[in-house]
Amino acid sequence: MEQYTFNKIAKDSEIPYELLLLADETVEAINQYIFKCDIYLLHDGTENIAVMALYKNSDTELEIKNIAVIESYRSKGIGSILIHKAKEIAANNQYEILSVGTSDTGFQQIRFYEKNGFMKTRIRKDFFIENYPTPIYENGLQMRDMIILEYTLI
């Protein structure tokens, strides 16, 4: 991590939509949650290479609303660095659970979260049908349900 800097951006900073859009479909979808999130950037000394948005669901649960890594840095452990940082932030603020939601068609994302200690806990039926104006496809399948995964901190 020595070659990277990890910082929370100020509330009045410009929102890094270009990075957030790597993990969410539209600016409108991002705007549904981003103004209530703490946003963190990972920088390599030259450019921002990753983003993470964390949202307080309750006094006991912190949710990863968005996590994205630029293409040239994928498959290099950057996502796991962000997950580690999210776990640290959650633990330091006495949260009991760190949660994340992803599409039922996001097989790679589900494996990534499970590899990082998350477990599937529930399904939000028809989330992507009800919350997006047009169908979204991933891995050749229409996204329908959101899979919720959780990491228990206590």
Short mmCIF file of N, CA and C in Angstrom, two decimals, residues 1-6 19 22 40-44 47-52 64 67-86 112-113 115-116:
data_model
loop_
_atom_site.label_atom_id
_atom_site.label_comp_id
_atom_site.label_asym_id
_atom_site.label_seq_id
_atom_site.Cartn_x
_atom_site.Cartn_y
_atom_site.Cartn_z
N MET A 1 0.83 -1.20 0.00
CA MET A 1 0.00 0.00 0.00
C MET A 1 0.87 1.26 0.00
N GLU A 2 2.18 1.09 0.22
CA GLU A 2 3.05 2.27 0.30
C GLU A 2 3.06 3.12 -0.96
N GLN A 3 2.82 2.51 -2.11
CA GLN A 3 2.84 3.28 -3.35
C GLN A 3 1.52 3.99 -3.60
N TYR A 4 0.52 3.73 -2.76
CA TYR A 4 -0.80 4.32 -2.94
C TYR A 4 -1.16 5.22 -1.76
N THR A 5 -1.97 6.22 -2.04
CA THR A 5 -2.54 7.03 -0.96
C THR A 5 -4.05 6.81 -0.97
N PHE A 6 -4.61 6.73 0.20
CA PHE A 6 -6.04 6.48 0.38
C PHE A 6 -6.60 7.63 1.20
N LEU A 19 -15.17 7.54 -12.18
CA LEU A 19 -14.81 6.30 -11.48
C LEU A 19 -16.06 5.57 -11.00
N LEU A 22 -17.93 3.26 -13.31
CA LEU A 22 -17.36 1.95 -13.61
C LEU A 22 -18.13 0.84 -12.89
N TYR A 40 -14.15 7.76 -0.82
CA TYR A 40 -12.71 7.56 -0.66
C TYR A 40 -12.08 7.30 -2.02
N LEU A 41 -10.88 7.84 -2.21
CA LEU A 41 -10.14 7.63 -3.45
C LEU A 41 -8.80 6.98 -3.14
N LEU A 42 -8.40 6.08 -4.03
CA LEU A 42 -7.07 5.49 -3.97
C LEU A 42 -6.28 6.07 -5.14
N HIS A 43 -5.12 6.63 -4.85
CA HIS A 43 -4.30 7.36 -5.82
C HIS A 43 -2.94 6.68 -5.91
N ASP A 44 -2.41 6.56 -7.11
CA ASP A 44 -1.11 5.88 -7.29
C ASP A 44 0.07 6.84 -7.40
N GLU A 47 -2.54 9.32 -10.68
CA GLU A 47 -3.97 9.44 -10.95
C GLU A 47 -4.79 8.68 -9.91
N ASN A 48 -6.08 9.01 -9.85
CA ASN A 48 -6.99 8.25 -9.01
C ASN A 48 -7.26 6.93 -9.72
N ILE A 49 -7.03 5.84 -9.01
CA ILE A 49 -7.17 4.52 -9.64
C ILE A 49 -8.37 3.74 -9.12
N ALA A 50 -8.96 4.21 -8.02
CA ALA A 50 -10.09 3.49 -7.46
C ALA A 50 -10.91 4.42 -6.58
N VAL A 51 -12.18 4.03 -6.41
CA VAL A 51 -13.10 4.80 -5.60
C VAL A 51 -13.92 3.84 -4.75
N MET A 52 -14.37 4.34 -3.60
CA MET A 52 -15.27 3.58 -2.74
C MET A 52 -16.20 4.57 -2.05
N ILE A 64 -21.17 -0.70 1.62
CA ILE A 64 -20.40 -0.30 0.45
C ILE A 64 -21.42 -0.06 -0.66
N ILE A 67 -17.91 0.57 -5.37
CA ILE A 67 -16.48 0.29 -5.31
C ILE A 67 -16.04 0.00 -6.74
N ALA A 68 -15.01 0.69 -7.20
CA ALA A 68 -14.59 0.54 -8.59
C ALA A 68 -13.09 0.79 -8.73
N VAL A 69 -12.49 0.06 -9.65
CA VAL A 69 -11.06 0.17 -9.94
C VAL A 69 -10.93 0.37 -11.45
N ILE A 70 -10.04 1.31 -11.85
CA ILE A 70 -9.86 1.53 -13.29
C ILE A 70 -9.30 0.26 -13.94
N GLU A 71 -9.62 0.11 -15.21
CA GLU A 71 -9.29 -1.10 -15.97
C GLU A 71 -7.83 -1.53 -15.83
N SER A 72 -6.90 -0.60 -15.98
CA SER A 72 -5.48 -0.95 -15.99
C SER A 72 -4.96 -1.45 -14.64
N TYR A 73 -5.74 -1.30 -13.57
CA TYR A 73 -5.32 -1.75 -12.25
C TYR A 73 -6.12 -2.94 -11.74
N ARG A 74 -7.02 -3.46 -12.56
CA ARG A 74 -7.82 -4.61 -12.13
C ARG A 74 -6.97 -5.88 -12.08
N SER A 75 -7.40 -6.78 -11.23
CA SER A 75 -6.71 -8.08 -11.02
C SER A 75 -5.32 -7.90 -10.44
N LYS A 76 -5.13 -6.82 -9.68
CA LYS A 76 -3.84 -6.57 -9.04
C LYS A 76 -3.99 -6.39 -7.53
N GLY A 77 -5.15 -6.78 -6.99
CA GLY A 77 -5.35 -6.70 -5.54
C GLY A 77 -5.87 -5.37 -5.04
N ILE A 78 -6.16 -4.45 -5.94
CA ILE A 78 -6.62 -3.11 -5.53
C ILE A 78 -7.99 -3.18 -4.85
N GLY A 79 -8.89 -3.98 -5.42
CA GLY A 79 -10.21 -4.14 -4.82
C GLY A 79 -10.11 -4.68 -3.40
N SER A 80 -9.23 -5.63 -3.19
CA SER A 80 -9.04 -6.18 -1.85
C SER A 80 -8.45 -5.16 -0.89
N ILE A 81 -7.59 -4.27 -1.40
CA ILE A 81 -7.08 -3.17 -0.57
C ILE A 81 -8.25 -2.30 -0.11
N LEU A 82 -9.16 -1.98 -1.03
CA LEU A 82 -10.31 -1.16 -0.67
C LEU A 82 -11.21 -1.87 0.35
N ILE A 83 -11.42 -3.16 0.16
CA ILE A 83 -12.24 -3.92 1.12
C ILE A 83 -11.58 -3.90 2.50
N HIS A 84 -10.27 -4.09 2.53
CA HIS A 84 -9.54 -4.04 3.80
C HIS A 84 -9.73 -2.67 4.47
N LYS A 85 -9.64 -1.59 3.69
CA LYS A 85 -9.84 -0.25 4.22
C LYS A 85 -11.28 -0.07 4.73
N ALA A 86 -12.26 -0.59 3.99
CA ALA A 86 -13.66 -0.50 4.43
C ALA A 86 -13.85 -1.23 5.76
N PHE A 112 -15.62 -12.34 -5.68
CA PHE A 112 -14.68 -11.39 -5.07
C PHE A 112 -15.05 -11.11 -3.62
N TYR A 113 -16.32 -10.80 -3.37
CA TYR A 113 -16.74 -10.49 -2.00
C TYR A 113 -16.62 -11.71 -1.10
N LYS A 115 -14.51 -14.16 -1.46
CA LYS A 115 -13.06 -14.33 -1.24
C LYS A 115 -12.56 -13.40 -0.13
N ASN A 116 -13.24 -12.25 0.01
CA ASN A 116 -12.85 -11.27 1.03
C ASN A 116 -13.65 -11.40 2.32
#
